[in-house]
Amino acid sequence: MAKYLLLKHYRGAPAPKNDVPMDRWAPEEVTAHIRFMQDFAECLKETGEFVDAQALAPEGTFVRYDGEGRPPVTDGPFAETKDLVAGWMIVDVDSYERAVELTGGLSAAPGAGGEPIHEWIELRPFLEAPPTVTE
């Protein structure tokens, strides 16, 4: 089994086919999108491939270590960033091909007008620890 992170971006990927920002969707379109995501996760729970999924708010803060007791904070991430993440899903699957298949299915979530978004979703494998050497 290998874990993969499926990242949904607000922007930064190529424009999806149904490129209407969620803040311009009707309430029932948002509800249908969320229901699709929940149903997708439920199917993966049944197959044992689901690990976690979370949606993220667009606002956030950057923090870094800057010496003892002084973590600086900025008012980012900024709306114009190309890497603003909308949410993620983690799957644990038998192969890269299965991860690609699931990511494609997730890309079909409905958006404006109930039509599939066909959004680009970033697929990233988890970094595996190098094998340990034993004597």
PDB file of C-alpha atoms in Angstrom:
ATOM      1  CA  MET A   1       0.000   0.000   0.000  1.00  0.00           C
ATOM      2  CA  ALA A   2       1.184   3.528  -0.733  1.00  0.00           C
ATOM      3  CA  LYS A   3      -0.247   6.788   0.524  1.00  0.00           C
ATOM      4  CA  TYR A   4      -1.017   9.657  -1.815  1.00  0.00           C
ATOM      5  CA  LEU A   5      -2.131  13.219  -1.180  1.00  0.00           C
ATOM      6  CA  LEU A   6      -4.741  14.622  -3.565  1.00  0.00           C
ATOM      7  CA  LEU A   7      -4.534  18.423  -3.391  1.00  0.00           C
ATOM      8  CA  LYS A   8      -7.371  20.657  -4.531  1.00  0.00           C
ATOM      9  CA  HIS A   9      -6.127  24.135  -5.443  1.00  0.00           C
ATOM     10  CA  TYR A  10      -8.050  27.395  -5.561  1.00  0.00           C
ATOM     11  CA  ARG A  11      -5.786  28.466  -8.370  1.00  0.00           C
ATOM     12  CA  GLY A  12      -2.407  27.667  -9.871  1.00  0.00           C
ATOM     13  CA  ALA A  13      -3.374  24.624 -11.912  1.00  0.00           C
ATOM     14  CA  PRO A  14      -4.587  24.913 -15.490  1.00  0.00           C
ATOM     15  CA  ALA A  15      -8.146  26.273 -15.640  1.00  0.00           C
ATOM     16  CA  PRO A  16     -10.749  23.507 -15.282  1.00  0.00           C
ATOM     17  CA  LYS A  17     -13.458  22.960 -17.877  1.00  0.00           C
ATOM     18  CA  ASN A  18     -16.204  24.345 -15.574  1.00  0.00           C
ATOM     19  CA  ASP A  19     -14.201  27.345 -14.311  1.00  0.00           C
ATOM     20  CA  VAL A  20     -16.733  29.208 -12.143  1.00  0.00           C
ATOM     21  CA  PRO A  21     -15.402  30.128  -8.662  1.00  0.00           C
ATOM     22  CA  MET A  22     -17.342  28.506  -5.819  1.00  0.00           C
ATOM     23  CA  ASP A  23     -18.291  31.879  -4.356  1.00  0.00           C
ATOM     24  CA  ARG A  24     -20.457  32.372  -7.484  1.00  0.00           C
ATOM     25  CA  TRP A  25     -22.279  29.016  -7.182  1.00  0.00           C
ATOM     26  CA  ALA A  26     -25.870  28.753  -6.015  1.00  0.00           C
ATOM     27  CA  PRO A  27     -26.272  27.257  -2.508  1.00  0.00           C
ATOM     28  CA  GLU A  28     -27.653  24.011  -3.939  1.00  0.00           C
ATOM     29  CA  GLU A  29     -24.590  23.711  -6.202  1.00  0.00           C
ATOM     30  CA  VAL A  30     -22.282  24.023  -3.186  1.00  0.00           C
ATOM     31  CA  THR A  31     -24.366  21.425  -1.339  1.00  0.00           C
ATOM     32  CA  ALA A  32     -24.179  19.035  -4.307  1.00  0.00           C
ATOM     33  CA  HIS A  33     -20.396  19.477  -4.505  1.00  0.00           C
ATOM     34  CA  ILE A  34     -19.928  18.768  -0.800  1.00  0.00           C
ATOM     35  CA  ARG A  35     -22.264  15.749  -1.007  1.00  0.00           C
ATOM     36  CA  PHE A  36     -20.196  14.386  -3.933  1.00  0.00           C
ATOM     37  CA  MET A  37     -16.994  14.743  -1.884  1.00  0.00           C
ATOM     38  CA  GLN A  38     -18.579  13.019   1.130  1.00  0.00           C
ATOM     39  CA  ASP A  39     -19.980  10.184  -0.999  1.00  0.00           C
ATOM     40  CA  PHE A  40     -16.596   9.741  -2.694  1.00  0.00           C
ATOM     41  CA  ALA A  41     -14.916   9.446   0.729  1.00  0.00           C
ATOM     42  CA  GLU A  42     -17.566   6.957   1.898  1.00  0.00           C
ATOM     43  CA  CYS A  43     -16.867   4.706  -1.108  1.00  0.00           C
ATOM     44  CA  LEU A  44     -13.161   4.791  -0.283  1.00  0.00           C
ATOM     45  CA  LYS A  45     -13.878   3.922   3.352  1.00  0.00           C
ATOM     46  CA  GLU A  46     -15.714   0.813   2.128  1.00  0.00           C
ATOM     47  CA  THR A  47     -12.678  -0.284   0.079  1.00  0.00           C
ATOM     48  CA  GLY A  48     -10.240   0.550   2.897  1.00  0.00           C
ATOM     49  CA  GLU A  49      -8.456   3.178   0.777  1.00  0.00           C
ATOM     50  CA  PHE A  50      -9.597   6.302   2.647  1.00  0.00           C
ATOM     51  CA  VAL A  51      -7.219   7.913   5.164  1.00  0.00           C
ATOM     52  CA  ASP A  52      -8.381  11.529   5.612  1.00  0.00           C
ATOM     53  CA  ALA A  53      -9.967  14.502   3.844  1.00  0.00           C
ATOM     54  CA  GLN A  54     -10.320  18.140   4.863  1.00  0.00           C
ATOM     55  CA  ALA A  55     -11.510  21.347   3.241  1.00  0.00           C
ATOM     56  CA  LEU A  56      -9.639  24.545   4.019  1.00  0.00           C
ATOM     57  CA  ALA A  57     -10.802  28.139   4.321  1.00  0.00           C
ATOM     58  CA  PRO A  58      -9.148  30.558   1.866  1.00  0.00           C
ATOM     59  CA  GLU A  59      -7.698  32.760   4.610  1.00  0.00           C
ATOM     60  CA  GLY A  60      -4.591  31.836   6.596  1.00  0.00           C
ATOM     61  CA  THR A  61      -1.449  33.092   8.291  1.00  0.00           C
ATOM     62  CA  PHE A  62       2.240  32.452   7.660  1.00  0.00           C
ATOM     63  CA  VAL A  63       4.311  31.750  10.787  1.00  0.00           C
ATOM     64  CA  ARG A  64       7.997  30.862  11.138  1.00  0.00           C
ATOM     65  CA  TYR A  65      10.557  30.354  13.879  1.00  0.00           C
ATOM     66  CA  ASP A  66      12.548  33.551  14.484  1.00  0.00           C
ATOM     67  CA  GLY A  67      14.278  32.905  17.764  1.00  0.00           C
ATOM     68  CA  GLU A  68      13.008  31.936  21.183  1.00  0.00           C
ATOM     69  CA  GLY A  69       9.524  33.292  21.886  1.00  0.00           C
ATOM     70  CA  ARG A  70       9.284  35.435  18.740  1.00  0.00           C
ATOM     71  CA  PRO A  71       7.363  33.695  15.972  1.00  0.00           C
ATOM     72  CA  PRO A  72       6.716  36.387  13.351  1.00  0.00           C
ATOM     73  CA  VAL A  73       3.292  36.345  11.715  1.00  0.00           C
ATOM     74  CA  THR A  74       2.316  37.822   8.363  1.00  0.00           C
ATOM     75  CA  ASP A  75      -1.119  38.378   6.879  1.00  0.00           C
ATOM     76  CA  GLY A  76      -0.728  35.744   4.171  1.00  0.00           C
ATOM     77  CA  PRO A  77      -1.245  33.572   2.288  1.00  0.00           C
ATOM     78  CA  PHE A  78      -2.282  36.212  -0.170  1.00  0.00           C
ATOM     79  CA  ALA A  79      -5.147  35.750  -2.601  1.00  0.00           C
ATOM     80  CA  GLU A  80      -2.861  36.067  -5.619  1.00  0.00           C
ATOM     81  CA  THR A  81      -0.709  33.097  -4.607  1.00  0.00           C
ATOM     82  CA  LYS A  82      -0.545  30.259  -7.092  1.00  0.00           C
ATOM     83  CA  ASP A  83      -0.422  27.662  -4.332  1.00  0.00           C
ATOM     84  CA  LEU A  84      -3.516  28.333  -2.219  1.00  0.00           C
ATOM     85  CA  VAL A  85      -4.812  24.887  -1.275  1.00  0.00           C
ATOM     86  CA  ALA A  86      -8.591  24.412  -0.990  1.00  0.00           C
ATOM     87  CA  GLY A  87      -8.425  21.011   0.648  1.00  0.00           C
ATOM     88  CA  TRP A  88      -7.032  17.546   0.424  1.00  0.00           C
ATOM     89  CA  MET A  89      -7.774  13.864   0.527  1.00  0.00           C
ATOM     90  CA  ILE A  90      -5.321  11.167   1.545  1.00  0.00           C
ATOM     91  CA  VAL A  91      -5.688   7.690   0.106  1.00  0.00           C
ATOM     92  CA  ASP A  92      -3.795   4.476   0.778  1.00  0.00           C
ATOM     93  CA  VAL A  93      -3.834   2.389  -2.389  1.00  0.00           C
ATOM     94  CA  ASP A  94      -2.096  -0.591  -3.976  1.00  0.00           C
ATOM     95  CA  SER A  95      -0.608   1.283  -6.921  1.00  0.00           C
ATOM     96  CA  TYR A  96       0.109   4.602  -8.567  1.00  0.00           C
ATOM     97  CA  GLU A  97      -2.383   3.658 -11.278  1.00  0.00           C
ATOM     98  CA  ARG A  98      -5.150   3.302  -8.659  1.00  0.00           C
ATOM     99  CA  ALA A  99      -4.210   6.706  -7.200  1.00  0.00           C
ATOM    100  CA  VAL A 100      -4.501   8.252 -10.683  1.00  0.00           C
ATOM    101  CA  GLU A 101      -7.886   6.543 -11.200  1.00  0.00           C
ATOM    102  CA  LEU A 102      -9.245   7.901  -7.902  1.00  0.00           C
ATOM    103  CA  THR A 103      -7.888  11.385  -8.572  1.00  0.00           C
ATOM    104  CA  GLY A 104      -9.640  11.424 -11.939  1.00  0.00           C
ATOM    105  CA  GLY A 105     -12.892  10.440 -10.255  1.00  0.00           C
ATOM    106  CA  LEU A 106     -12.544  13.201  -7.686  1.00  0.00           C
ATOM    107  CA  SER A 107     -12.008  15.685 -10.515  1.00  0.00           C
ATOM    108  CA  ALA A 108     -15.558  14.998 -11.690  1.00  0.00           C
ATOM    109  CA  ALA A 109     -17.131  16.723  -8.655  1.00  0.00           C
ATOM    110  CA  PRO A 110     -20.034  18.919  -9.732  1.00  0.00           C
ATOM    111  CA  GLY A 111     -19.704  22.681  -9.837  1.00  0.00           C
ATOM    112  CA  ALA A 112     -21.718  25.524 -11.340  1.00  0.00           C
ATOM    113  CA  GLY A 113     -24.844  24.351 -13.107  1.00  0.00           C
ATOM    114  CA  GLY A 114     -24.345  20.866 -11.670  1.00  0.00           C
ATOM    115  CA  GLU A 115     -21.781  20.143 -14.379  1.00  0.00           C
ATOM    116  CA  PRO A 116     -18.527  18.336 -13.482  1.00  0.00           C
ATOM    117  CA  ILE A 117     -15.689  20.743 -12.770  1.00  0.00           C
ATOM    118  CA  HIS A 118     -13.010  18.602 -14.426  1.00  0.00           C
ATOM    119  CA  GLU A 119     -10.547  20.398 -12.164  1.00  0.00           C
ATOM    120  CA  TRP A 120      -6.851  19.580 -12.088  1.00  0.00           C
ATOM    121  CA  ILE A 121      -5.939  17.895  -8.809  1.00  0.00           C
ATOM    122  CA  GLU A 122      -2.331  17.547  -7.735  1.00  0.00           C
ATOM    123  CA  LEU A 123      -1.386  13.951  -6.903  1.00  0.00           C
ATOM    124  CA  ARG A 124       1.603  13.609  -4.560  1.00  0.00           C
ATOM    125  CA  PRO A 125       3.025  10.406  -3.077  1.00  0.00           C
ATOM    126  CA  PHE A 126       4.001  10.419   0.571  1.00  0.00           C
ATOM    127  CA  LEU A 127       7.753  10.291   1.076  1.00  0.00           C
ATOM    128  CA  GLU A 128       8.637   6.849   2.250  1.00  0.00           C
ATOM    129  CA  ALA A 129      11.425   6.252   4.727  1.00  0.00           C
ATOM    130  CA  PRO A 130      14.506   4.669   3.169  1.00  0.00           C
ATOM    131  CA  PRO A 131      14.888   1.003   4.031  1.00  0.00           C
ATOM    132  CA  THR A 132      16.846   0.346   7.177  1.00  0.00           C
ATOM    133  CA  VAL A 133      20.065  -1.597   6.939  1.00  0.00           C
ATOM    134  CA  THR A 134      20.378  -4.497   9.328  1.00  0.00           C
ATOM    135  CA  GLU A 135      23.267  -6.845   9.708  1.00  0.00           C
TER     136      GLU A 135
END
